[in-house]
Coordinates of C-alpha atoms in Angstrom, one line a residue:
X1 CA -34.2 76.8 18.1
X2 CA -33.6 77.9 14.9
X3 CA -36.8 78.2 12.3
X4 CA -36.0 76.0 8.9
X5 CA -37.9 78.0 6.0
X6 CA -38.9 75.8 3.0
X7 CA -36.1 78.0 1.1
X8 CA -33.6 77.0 3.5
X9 CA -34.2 73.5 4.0
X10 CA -32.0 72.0 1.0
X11 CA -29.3 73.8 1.8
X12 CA -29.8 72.3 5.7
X13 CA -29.5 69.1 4.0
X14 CA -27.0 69.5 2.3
X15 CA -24.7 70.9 5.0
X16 CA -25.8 68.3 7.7
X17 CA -25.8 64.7 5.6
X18 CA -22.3 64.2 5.4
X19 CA -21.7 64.5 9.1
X20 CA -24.6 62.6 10.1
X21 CA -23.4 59.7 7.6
X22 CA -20.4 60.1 8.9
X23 CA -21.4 59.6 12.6
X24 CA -23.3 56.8 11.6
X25 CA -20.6 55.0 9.5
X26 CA -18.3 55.4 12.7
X27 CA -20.5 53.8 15.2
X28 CA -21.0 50.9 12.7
X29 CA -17.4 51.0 12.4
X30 CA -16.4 50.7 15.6
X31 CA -19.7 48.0 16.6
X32 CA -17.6 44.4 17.2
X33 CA -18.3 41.8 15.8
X34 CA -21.1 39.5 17.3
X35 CA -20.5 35.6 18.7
X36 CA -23.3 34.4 19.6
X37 CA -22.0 31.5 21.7
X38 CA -21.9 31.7 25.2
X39 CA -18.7 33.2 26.7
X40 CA -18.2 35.1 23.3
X41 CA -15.9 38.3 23.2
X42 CA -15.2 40.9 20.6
X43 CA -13.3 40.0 17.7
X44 CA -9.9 41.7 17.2
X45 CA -10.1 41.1 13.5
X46 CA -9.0 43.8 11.4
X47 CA -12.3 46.0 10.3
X48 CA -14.7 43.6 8.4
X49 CA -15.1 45.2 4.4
X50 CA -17.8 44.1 2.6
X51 CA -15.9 42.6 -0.1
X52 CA -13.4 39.9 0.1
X53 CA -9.5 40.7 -0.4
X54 CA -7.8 37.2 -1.8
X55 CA -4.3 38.7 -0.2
X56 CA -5.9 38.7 3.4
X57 CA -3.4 37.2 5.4
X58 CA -5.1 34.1 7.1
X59 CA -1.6 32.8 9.1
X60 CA -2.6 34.4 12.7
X61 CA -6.6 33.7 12.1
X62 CA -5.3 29.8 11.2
X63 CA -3.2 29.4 14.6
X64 CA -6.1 31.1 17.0
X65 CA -9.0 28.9 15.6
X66 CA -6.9 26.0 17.5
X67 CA -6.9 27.6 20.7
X68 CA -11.2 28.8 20.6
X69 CA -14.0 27.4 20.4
X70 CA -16.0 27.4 17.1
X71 CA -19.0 29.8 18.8
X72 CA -16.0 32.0 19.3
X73 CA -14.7 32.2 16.0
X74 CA -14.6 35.7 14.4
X75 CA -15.4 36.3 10.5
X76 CA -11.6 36.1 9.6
X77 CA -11.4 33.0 11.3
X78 CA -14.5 31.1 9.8
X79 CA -12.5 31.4 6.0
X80 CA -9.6 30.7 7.5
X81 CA -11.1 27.4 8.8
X82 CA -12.6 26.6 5.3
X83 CA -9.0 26.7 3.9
X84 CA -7.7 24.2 6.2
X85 CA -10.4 21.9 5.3
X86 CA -10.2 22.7 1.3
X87 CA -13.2 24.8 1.1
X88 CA -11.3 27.6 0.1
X89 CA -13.2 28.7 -3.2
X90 CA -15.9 29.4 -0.8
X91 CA -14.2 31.8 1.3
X92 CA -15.3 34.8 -0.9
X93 CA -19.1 34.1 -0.2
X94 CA -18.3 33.5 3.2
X95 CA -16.8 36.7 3.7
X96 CA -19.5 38.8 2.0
X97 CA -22.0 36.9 3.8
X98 CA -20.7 37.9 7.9
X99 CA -20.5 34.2 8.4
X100 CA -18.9 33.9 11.9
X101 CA -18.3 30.9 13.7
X102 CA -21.6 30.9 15.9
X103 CA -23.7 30.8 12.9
X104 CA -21.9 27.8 10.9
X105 CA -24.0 25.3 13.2
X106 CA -26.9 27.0 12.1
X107 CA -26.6 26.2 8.3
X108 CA -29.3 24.6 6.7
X109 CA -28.9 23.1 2.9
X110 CA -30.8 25.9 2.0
X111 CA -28.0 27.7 3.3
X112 CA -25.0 26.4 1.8
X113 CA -26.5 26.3 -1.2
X114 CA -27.3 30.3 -1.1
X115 CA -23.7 30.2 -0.2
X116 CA -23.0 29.2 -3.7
X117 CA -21.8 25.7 -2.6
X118 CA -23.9 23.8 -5.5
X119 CA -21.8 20.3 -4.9
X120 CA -23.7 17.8 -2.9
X121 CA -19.9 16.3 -1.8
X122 CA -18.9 19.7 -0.6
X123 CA -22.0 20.0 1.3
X124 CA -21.8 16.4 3.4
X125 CA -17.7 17.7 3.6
X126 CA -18.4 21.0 5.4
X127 CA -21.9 19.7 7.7
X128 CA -19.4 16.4 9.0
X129 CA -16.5 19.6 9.4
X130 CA -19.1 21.4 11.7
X131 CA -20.5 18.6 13.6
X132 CA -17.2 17.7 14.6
X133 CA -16.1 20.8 15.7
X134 CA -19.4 21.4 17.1
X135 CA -18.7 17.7 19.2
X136 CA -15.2 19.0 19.8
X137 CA -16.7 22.0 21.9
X138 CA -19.2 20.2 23.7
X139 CA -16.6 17.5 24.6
X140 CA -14.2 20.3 25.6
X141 CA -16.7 21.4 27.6
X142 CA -18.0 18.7 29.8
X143 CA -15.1 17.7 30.8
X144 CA -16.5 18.2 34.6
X145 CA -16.2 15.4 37.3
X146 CA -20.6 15.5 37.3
X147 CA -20.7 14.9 33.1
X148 CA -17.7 12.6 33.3
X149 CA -19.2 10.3 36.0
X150 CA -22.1 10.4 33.7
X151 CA -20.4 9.6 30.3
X152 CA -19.2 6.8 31.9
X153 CA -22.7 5.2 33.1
X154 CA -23.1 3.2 29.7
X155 CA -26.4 1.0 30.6
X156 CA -26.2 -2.1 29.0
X157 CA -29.5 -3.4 26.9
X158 CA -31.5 -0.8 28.5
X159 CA -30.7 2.5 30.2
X160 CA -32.9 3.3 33.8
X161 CA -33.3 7.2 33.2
X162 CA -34.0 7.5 37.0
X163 CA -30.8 5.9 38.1
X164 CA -28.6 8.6 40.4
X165 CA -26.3 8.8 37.3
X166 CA -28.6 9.7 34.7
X167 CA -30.2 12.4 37.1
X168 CA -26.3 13.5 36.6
X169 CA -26.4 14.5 33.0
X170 CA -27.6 17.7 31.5
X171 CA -30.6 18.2 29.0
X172 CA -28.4 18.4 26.5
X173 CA -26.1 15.3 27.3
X174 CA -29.3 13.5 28.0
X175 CA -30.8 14.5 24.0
X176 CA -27.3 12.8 22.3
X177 CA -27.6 9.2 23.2
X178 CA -26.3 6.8 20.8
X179 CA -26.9 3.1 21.1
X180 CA -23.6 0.8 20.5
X181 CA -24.1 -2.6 19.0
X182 CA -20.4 -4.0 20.3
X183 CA -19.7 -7.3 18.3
X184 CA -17.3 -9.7 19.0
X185 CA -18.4 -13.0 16.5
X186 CA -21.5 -14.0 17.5
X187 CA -21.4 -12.6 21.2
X188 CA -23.1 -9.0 20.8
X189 CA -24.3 -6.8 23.5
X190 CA -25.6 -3.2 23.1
X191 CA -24.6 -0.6 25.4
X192 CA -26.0 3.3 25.3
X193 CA -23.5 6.0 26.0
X194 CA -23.6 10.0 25.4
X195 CA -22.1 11.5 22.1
X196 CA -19.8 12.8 24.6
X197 CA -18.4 9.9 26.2
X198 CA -14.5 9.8 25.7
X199 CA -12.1 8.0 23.9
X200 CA -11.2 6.2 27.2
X201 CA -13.8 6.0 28.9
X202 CA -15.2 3.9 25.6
X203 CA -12.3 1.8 25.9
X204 CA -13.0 1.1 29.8
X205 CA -16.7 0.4 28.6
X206 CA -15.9 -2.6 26.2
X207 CA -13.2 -3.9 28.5
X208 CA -15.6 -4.3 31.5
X209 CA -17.8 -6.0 28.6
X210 CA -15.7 -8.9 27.2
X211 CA -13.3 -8.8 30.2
X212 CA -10.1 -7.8 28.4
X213 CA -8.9 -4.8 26.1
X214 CA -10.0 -4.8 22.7
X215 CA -10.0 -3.3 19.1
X216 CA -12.2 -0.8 17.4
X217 CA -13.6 -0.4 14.5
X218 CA -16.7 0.6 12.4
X219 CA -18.0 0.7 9.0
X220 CA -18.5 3.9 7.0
X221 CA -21.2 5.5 4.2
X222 CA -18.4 3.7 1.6
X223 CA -18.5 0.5 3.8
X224 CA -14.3 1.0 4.7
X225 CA -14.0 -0.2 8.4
X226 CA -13.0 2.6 10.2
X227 CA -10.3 2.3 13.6
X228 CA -11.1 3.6 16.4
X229 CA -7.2 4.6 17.9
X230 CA -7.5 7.7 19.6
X231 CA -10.2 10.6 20.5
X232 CA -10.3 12.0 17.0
X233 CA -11.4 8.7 15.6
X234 CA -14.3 8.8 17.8
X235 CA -15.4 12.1 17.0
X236 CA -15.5 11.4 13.4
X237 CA -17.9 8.4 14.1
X238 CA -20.0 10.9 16.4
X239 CA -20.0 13.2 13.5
X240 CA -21.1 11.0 10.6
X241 CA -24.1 9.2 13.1
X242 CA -25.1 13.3 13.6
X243 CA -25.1 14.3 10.0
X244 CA -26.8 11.3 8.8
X245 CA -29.4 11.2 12.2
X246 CA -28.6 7.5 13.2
X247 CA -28.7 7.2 16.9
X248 CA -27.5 3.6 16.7
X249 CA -23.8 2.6 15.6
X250 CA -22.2 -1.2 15.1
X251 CA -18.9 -1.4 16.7
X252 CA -16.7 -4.6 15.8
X253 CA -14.1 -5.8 18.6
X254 CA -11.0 -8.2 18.5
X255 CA -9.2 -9.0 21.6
X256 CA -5.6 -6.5 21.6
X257 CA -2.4 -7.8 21.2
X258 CA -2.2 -7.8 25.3
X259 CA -5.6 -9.5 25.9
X260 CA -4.3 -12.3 23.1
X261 CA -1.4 -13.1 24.5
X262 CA -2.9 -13.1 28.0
X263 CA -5.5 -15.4 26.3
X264 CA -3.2 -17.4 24.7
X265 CA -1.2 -18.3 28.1
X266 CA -4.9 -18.9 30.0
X267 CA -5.4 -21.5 27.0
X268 CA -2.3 -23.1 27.3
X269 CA -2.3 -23.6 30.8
X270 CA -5.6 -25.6 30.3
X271 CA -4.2 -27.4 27.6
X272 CA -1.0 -28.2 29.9
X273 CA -3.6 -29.3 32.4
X274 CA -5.0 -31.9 29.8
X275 CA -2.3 -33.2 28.7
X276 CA -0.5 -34.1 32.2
X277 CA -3.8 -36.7 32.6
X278 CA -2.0 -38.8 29.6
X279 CA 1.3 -39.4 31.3
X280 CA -0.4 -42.4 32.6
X281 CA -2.0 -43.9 29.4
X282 CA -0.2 -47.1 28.3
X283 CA -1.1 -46.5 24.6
X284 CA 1.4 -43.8 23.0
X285 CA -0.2 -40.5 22.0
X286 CA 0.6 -37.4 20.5
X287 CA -1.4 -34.0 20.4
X288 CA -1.3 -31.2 17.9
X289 CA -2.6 -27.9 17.8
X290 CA -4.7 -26.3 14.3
X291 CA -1.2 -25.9 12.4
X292 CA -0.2 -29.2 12.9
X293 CA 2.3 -28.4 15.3
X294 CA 3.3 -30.7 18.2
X295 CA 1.9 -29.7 21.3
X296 CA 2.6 -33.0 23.7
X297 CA 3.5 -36.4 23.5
X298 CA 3.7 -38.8 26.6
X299 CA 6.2 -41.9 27.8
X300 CA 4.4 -44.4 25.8
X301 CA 4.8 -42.0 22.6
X302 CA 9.0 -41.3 23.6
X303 CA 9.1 -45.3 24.5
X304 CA 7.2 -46.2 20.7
X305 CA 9.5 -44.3 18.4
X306 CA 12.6 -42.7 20.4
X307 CA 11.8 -38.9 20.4
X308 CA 12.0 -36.9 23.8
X309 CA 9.4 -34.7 24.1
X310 CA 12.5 -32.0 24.2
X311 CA 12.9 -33.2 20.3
X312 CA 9.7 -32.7 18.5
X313 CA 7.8 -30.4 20.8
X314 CA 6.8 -27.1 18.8
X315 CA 7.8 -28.6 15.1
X316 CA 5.6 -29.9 13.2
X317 CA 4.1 -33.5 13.0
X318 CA 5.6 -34.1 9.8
X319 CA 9.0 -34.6 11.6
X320 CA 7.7 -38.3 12.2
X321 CA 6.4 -38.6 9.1
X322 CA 7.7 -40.2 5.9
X323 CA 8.1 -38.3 2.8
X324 CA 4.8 -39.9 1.4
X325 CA 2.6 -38.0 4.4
X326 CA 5.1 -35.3 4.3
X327 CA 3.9 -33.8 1.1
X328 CA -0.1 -33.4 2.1
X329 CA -0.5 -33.2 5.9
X330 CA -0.6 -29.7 6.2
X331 CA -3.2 -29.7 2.9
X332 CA -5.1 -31.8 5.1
X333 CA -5.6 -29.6 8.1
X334 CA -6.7 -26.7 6.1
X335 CA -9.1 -28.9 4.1
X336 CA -10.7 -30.1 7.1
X337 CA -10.7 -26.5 8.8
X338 CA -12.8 -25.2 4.9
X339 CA -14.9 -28.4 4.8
X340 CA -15.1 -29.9 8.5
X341 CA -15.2 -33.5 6.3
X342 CA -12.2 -36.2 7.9
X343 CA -11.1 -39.1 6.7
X344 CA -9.5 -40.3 9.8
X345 CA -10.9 -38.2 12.7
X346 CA -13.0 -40.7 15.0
X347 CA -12.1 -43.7 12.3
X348 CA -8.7 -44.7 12.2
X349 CA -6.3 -46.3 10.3
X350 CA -3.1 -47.9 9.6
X351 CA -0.2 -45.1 8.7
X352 CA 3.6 -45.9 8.5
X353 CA 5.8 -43.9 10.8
X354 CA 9.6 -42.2 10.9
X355 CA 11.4 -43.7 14.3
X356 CA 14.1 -41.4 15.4
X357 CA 17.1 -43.8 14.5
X358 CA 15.5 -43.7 10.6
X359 CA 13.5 -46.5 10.3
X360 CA 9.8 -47.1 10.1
X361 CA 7.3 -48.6 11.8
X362 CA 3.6 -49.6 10.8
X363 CA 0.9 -48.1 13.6
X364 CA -3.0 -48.1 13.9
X365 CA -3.5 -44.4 14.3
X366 CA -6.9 -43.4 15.8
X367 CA -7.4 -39.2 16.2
X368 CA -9.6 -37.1 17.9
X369 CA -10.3 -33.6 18.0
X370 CA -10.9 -31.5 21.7
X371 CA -11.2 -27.6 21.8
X372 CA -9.5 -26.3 24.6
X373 CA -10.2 -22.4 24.9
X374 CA -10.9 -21.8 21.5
X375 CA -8.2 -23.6 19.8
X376 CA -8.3 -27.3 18.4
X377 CA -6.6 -29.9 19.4
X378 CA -6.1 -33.2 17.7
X379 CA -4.6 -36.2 20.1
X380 CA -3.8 -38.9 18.0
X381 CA -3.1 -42.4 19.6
X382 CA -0.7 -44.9 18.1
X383 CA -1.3 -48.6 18.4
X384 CA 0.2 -51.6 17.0
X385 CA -1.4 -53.3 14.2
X386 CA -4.3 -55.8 15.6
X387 CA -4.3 -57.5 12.2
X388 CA -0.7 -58.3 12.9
X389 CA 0.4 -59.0 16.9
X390 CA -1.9 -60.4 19.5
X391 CA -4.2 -58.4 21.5
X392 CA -3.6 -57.3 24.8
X393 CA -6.4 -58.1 27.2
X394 CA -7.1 -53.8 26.9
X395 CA -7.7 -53.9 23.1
X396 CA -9.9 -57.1 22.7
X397 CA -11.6 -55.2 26.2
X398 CA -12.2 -52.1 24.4
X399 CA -13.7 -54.0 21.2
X400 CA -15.9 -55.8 23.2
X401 CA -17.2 -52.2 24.9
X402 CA -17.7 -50.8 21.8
X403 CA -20.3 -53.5 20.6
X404 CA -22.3 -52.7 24.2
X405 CA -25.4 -50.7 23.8
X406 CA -25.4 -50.3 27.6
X407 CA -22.7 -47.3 29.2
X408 CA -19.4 -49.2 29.6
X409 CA -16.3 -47.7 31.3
X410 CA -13.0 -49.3 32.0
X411 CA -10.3 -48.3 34.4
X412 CA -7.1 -49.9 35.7
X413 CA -6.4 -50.6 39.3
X414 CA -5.3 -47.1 39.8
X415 CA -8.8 -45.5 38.8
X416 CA -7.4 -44.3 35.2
X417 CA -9.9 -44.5 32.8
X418 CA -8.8 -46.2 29.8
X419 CA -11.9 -46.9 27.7
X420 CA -15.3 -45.1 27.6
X421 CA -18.0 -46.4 25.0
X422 CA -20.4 -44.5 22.9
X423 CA -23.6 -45.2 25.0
X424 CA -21.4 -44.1 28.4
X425 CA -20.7 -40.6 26.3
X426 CA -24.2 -40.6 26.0
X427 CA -25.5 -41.2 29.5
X428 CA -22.9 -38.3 30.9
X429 CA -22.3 -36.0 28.6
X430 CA -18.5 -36.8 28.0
X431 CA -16.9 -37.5 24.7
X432 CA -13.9 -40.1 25.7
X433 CA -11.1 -37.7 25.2
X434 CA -12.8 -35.8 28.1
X435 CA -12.1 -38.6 30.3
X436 CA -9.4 -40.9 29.0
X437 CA -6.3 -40.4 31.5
X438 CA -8.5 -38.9 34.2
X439 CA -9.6 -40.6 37.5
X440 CA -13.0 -42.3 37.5
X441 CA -13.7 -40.6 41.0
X442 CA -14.6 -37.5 38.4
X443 CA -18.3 -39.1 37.6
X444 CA -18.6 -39.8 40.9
X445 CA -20.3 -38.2 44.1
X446 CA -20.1 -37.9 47.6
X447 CA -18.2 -40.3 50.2
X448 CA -17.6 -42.5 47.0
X449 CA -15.9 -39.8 45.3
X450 CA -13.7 -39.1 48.1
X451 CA -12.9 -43.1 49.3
X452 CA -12.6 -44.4 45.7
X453 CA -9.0 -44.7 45.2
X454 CA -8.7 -46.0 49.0
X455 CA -11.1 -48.7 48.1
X456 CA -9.2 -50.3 44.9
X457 CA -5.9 -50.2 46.9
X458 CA -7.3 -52.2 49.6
X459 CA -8.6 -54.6 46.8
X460 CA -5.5 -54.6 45.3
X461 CA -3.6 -55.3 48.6
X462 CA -6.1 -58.0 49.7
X463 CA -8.4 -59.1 47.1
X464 CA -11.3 -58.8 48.9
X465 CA -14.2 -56.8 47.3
X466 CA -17.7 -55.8 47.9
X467 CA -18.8 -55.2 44.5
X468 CA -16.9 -57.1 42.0
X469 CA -19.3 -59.6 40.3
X470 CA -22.5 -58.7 42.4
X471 CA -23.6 -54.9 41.3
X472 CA -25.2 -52.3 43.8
X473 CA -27.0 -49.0 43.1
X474 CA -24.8 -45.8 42.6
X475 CA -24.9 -42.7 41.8
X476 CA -22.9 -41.0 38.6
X477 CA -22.5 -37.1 38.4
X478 CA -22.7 -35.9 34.4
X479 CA -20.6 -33.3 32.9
X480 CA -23.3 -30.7 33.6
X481 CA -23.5 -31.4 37.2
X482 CA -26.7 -33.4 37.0
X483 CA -27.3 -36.9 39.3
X484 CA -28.1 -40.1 37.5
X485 CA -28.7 -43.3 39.7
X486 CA -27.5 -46.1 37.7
X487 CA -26.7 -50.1 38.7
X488 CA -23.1 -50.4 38.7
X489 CA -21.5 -54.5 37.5
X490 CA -17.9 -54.6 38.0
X491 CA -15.9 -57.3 36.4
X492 CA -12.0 -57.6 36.7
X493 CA -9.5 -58.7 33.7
X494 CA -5.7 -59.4 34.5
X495 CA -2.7 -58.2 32.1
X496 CA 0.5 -59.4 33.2
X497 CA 1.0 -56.7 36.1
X498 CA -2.2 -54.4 35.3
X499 CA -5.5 -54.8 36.8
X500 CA -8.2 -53.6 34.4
X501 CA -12.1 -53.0 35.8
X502 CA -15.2 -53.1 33.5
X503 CA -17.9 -50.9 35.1
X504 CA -21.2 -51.9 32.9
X505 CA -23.7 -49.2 33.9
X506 CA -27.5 -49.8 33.7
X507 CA -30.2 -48.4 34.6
X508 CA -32.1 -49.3 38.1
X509 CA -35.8 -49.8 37.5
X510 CA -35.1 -52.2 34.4
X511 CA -36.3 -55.3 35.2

């Protein structure tokens, strides 16, 4: 080797720094760009320059950030990302900086602000930006048959971490939990799912809930309820619970337009099913659903005033009324829907009429309401007058029950209950128009329940009787299934062709 004098060495220096500098520059130069996410590769960026050119083209950066993950993205990509969400004035410190996209999740407010961006708007814009691309990624990537089985074990009220399922999930899935209050009116249940769980896989979690499909929808920071219609929707709600670390979310549900319509027909076919027990009532009635529109009438009702129920079915009561009820029954309903306060409901009164042919005819109207599903129903029962005709042997019956402090229950002689007093609702737990039209062998039990009918025909047919007029121990079933032993005194009024049967029902340890 060569010996350097001290007279030499500047000249060595000078000589040998430029190559050296240039040796260095061109391993720096030709250094790729690191990713520090998992799977990362080089980035085929053009060569980064230390200060940013506003003429870069950003058109082939903007297509490829769709295609890669954010831990993938390269420096040219990362401001080409901040223009598509309007961050653009920010691109310059970006760019000096050697942000790439493995470092964004990394950002601290201390950061961004070093970053020069000094608005607190733009700051909450571009963490919510990064957490959902970062939830993005993470759902891109556990899209595995082990993480999906796990997504989908939602626990409901509590979460066992030992079950099989939960042993399924990875550290990671296990640390993003988010507890989901999902309310549906007053019925709310909480379920826990991972921040990874899919759009659909959320959907099939409500719907094994509340049994049927349902909508979506939370409330934002402004307080804007916020649908949740697709996967993007849920990210963003993932997103805003990870920015503002909340682990716990209110989700409000309404049935779908499928699950209301299949609701719908479920609730008509149980209001069908009441309203065939009142073909056999002698008094007319009519029934009406919460807008007033006519749901059923029966013979009585077509026999009264003329209309078929092919006429008036599915218009509205007013089509039997007179212009002077015309004007305010609708006003009515929606008063009484606001205030719950009736003038008429469980009271009665006398109203005037519209017959089919045009005239009019005075009636005693008594109404009552019965929810069927969750709709209201108002039955309303048209009688004559008792101020004006004489009354039948039923009516001055029925009066006579209502006075009685003691469960009173009359049927005809083919079981069809036609009255049911206050201290009978009482006893079993049925309002009257739970019962009215229906066979008295429902508040019965046993070998009486099934031999009931059997017996009043063979009464009818010979006259012979075991209980009428001497009373005998029983046993009556309530609407909640319970047994009540009760002594049973039958007593028999005649009207014209009908049979009618007071049942009087005590109790049997009174002396």
């Amino acid at each position: 080797p060569a010996v350097v004098s001290r007279h030499s060495l500047p000249l060595f220096l000078l000589y040998s720094f430029p190559v050296l500098a240039m040796s260095l520059f061109g391993r720096f130069k030709e250094a790729p760009t690191s990713a520090k996410g998992k799977g990362s590769t080089p980035a085929k960026s053009a060569p980064v320059s230390s200060s940013y050119d506003e003429d870069m083209d950003l058109s082939n950066a903007k297509a490829s950030i769709r295609d890669k993950q954010m831990s993938d993205w390269s420096q040219t990509e990362v401001i080409a990302w901040l223009e598509t969400i309007d961050l653009h004035e920010h691109k310059a410190s970006f760019w000096e900086n050697k942000i790439t996209g493995s470092e964004l999740p990394t950002l601290t407010e201390e950061d961004m602000k070093a970053l020069g961006i000094t608005k607190i708007g733009q700051r909450k814009k571009l963490a919510k930006e990064i957490s959902k691309a970062s939830a993005a990624e993470k759902a891109s990537g556990s899209n595995s048959a082990s993480n999906l089985k796990s997504s989908k074990s939602a626990v409901v009220d509590r979460d066992d971490d030992n079950s099989e399922d939960s042993g399924s999930k990875d550290s990671s899935a296990q640390s993003a939990q988010v507890t989901l209050k999902l309310v549906y009116g007053k019925d709310i249940r909480a379920v826990r799912i991972p921040m990874d769980t899919r759009y659909s896989e959320l959907r099939h979690i409500v719907k094994e809930q509340f049994g049927m499909r349902m909508r979506m929808k939370y409330k934002d920071e402004d307080g804007d309820y916020v649908s949740i219609r697709r996967q993007q929707d849920l990210l963003d709600m993932f997103s805003d619970l990870q920015m503002d670390g909340r682990t716990r979310q209110r989700i409000f549900v309404t049935p779908s337009k499928e699950s209301e319509n299949a609701r719908d027909k479920e609730d008509s076919s149980k209001a069908q099913a009441v309203f065939a027990m009142f073909d056999v009532l002698l008094d007319a009635l009519i029934a009406i659903n919460d807008e007033g529109i006519i749901q059923y009438c029966n013979g009585s009702f077509e026999k009264l005033t003329g209309y078929t129920a092919k006429d008036i079915v599915n218009k509205n009561i007013t089509v039997i009324m007179t212009e002077e009820y015309k004007r305010t029954h609708d006003a009515y309903l929606k008063t009484y829907f606001k205030t719950r306060t009736s003038k008429i409901i469980g009271v009665g009164r006398d109203v005037i009429f519209q017959k089919k042919d045009g005239s009019v005819q005075t009636v005693h109207l008594e109404v009552t309401e019965k929810l069927i599903g969750d709709k209201s129903y108002f039955f309303g029962t048209l009688k004559k007058p008792v101020d004006k005709v004489m009354k039948s042997v039923l009516q001055m019956e029925r009066e006579v029950l209502d006075r009685l402090v003691v469960p009173a229950i009359i049927i005809d002689h083919k079981g069809t209950i036609h009255g049911f007093n206050a201290a009978a609702s009482t006893l079993l737990n049925y309002q009257l128009i739970d019962v009215v039209g229906r066979n008295i062998n429902l508040l019965m039990t046993g070998m009486d329940k099934q031999n009931h009918d059997n017996y009043l025909k063979r009464y009818v047919e010979t006259g012979k009787s075991k209980i009428i007029g001497v009373g005998r121990k029983v046993v009556a079933q309530t609407k909640d299934g319970a047994l009540k032993p009760v002594m049973l005194s039958v007593t028999e009024k005649i009207d014209g062709d009908t049979r009618f049967f007071t049942g009087i029902l005590q109790d049997p340890n009174a002396q």
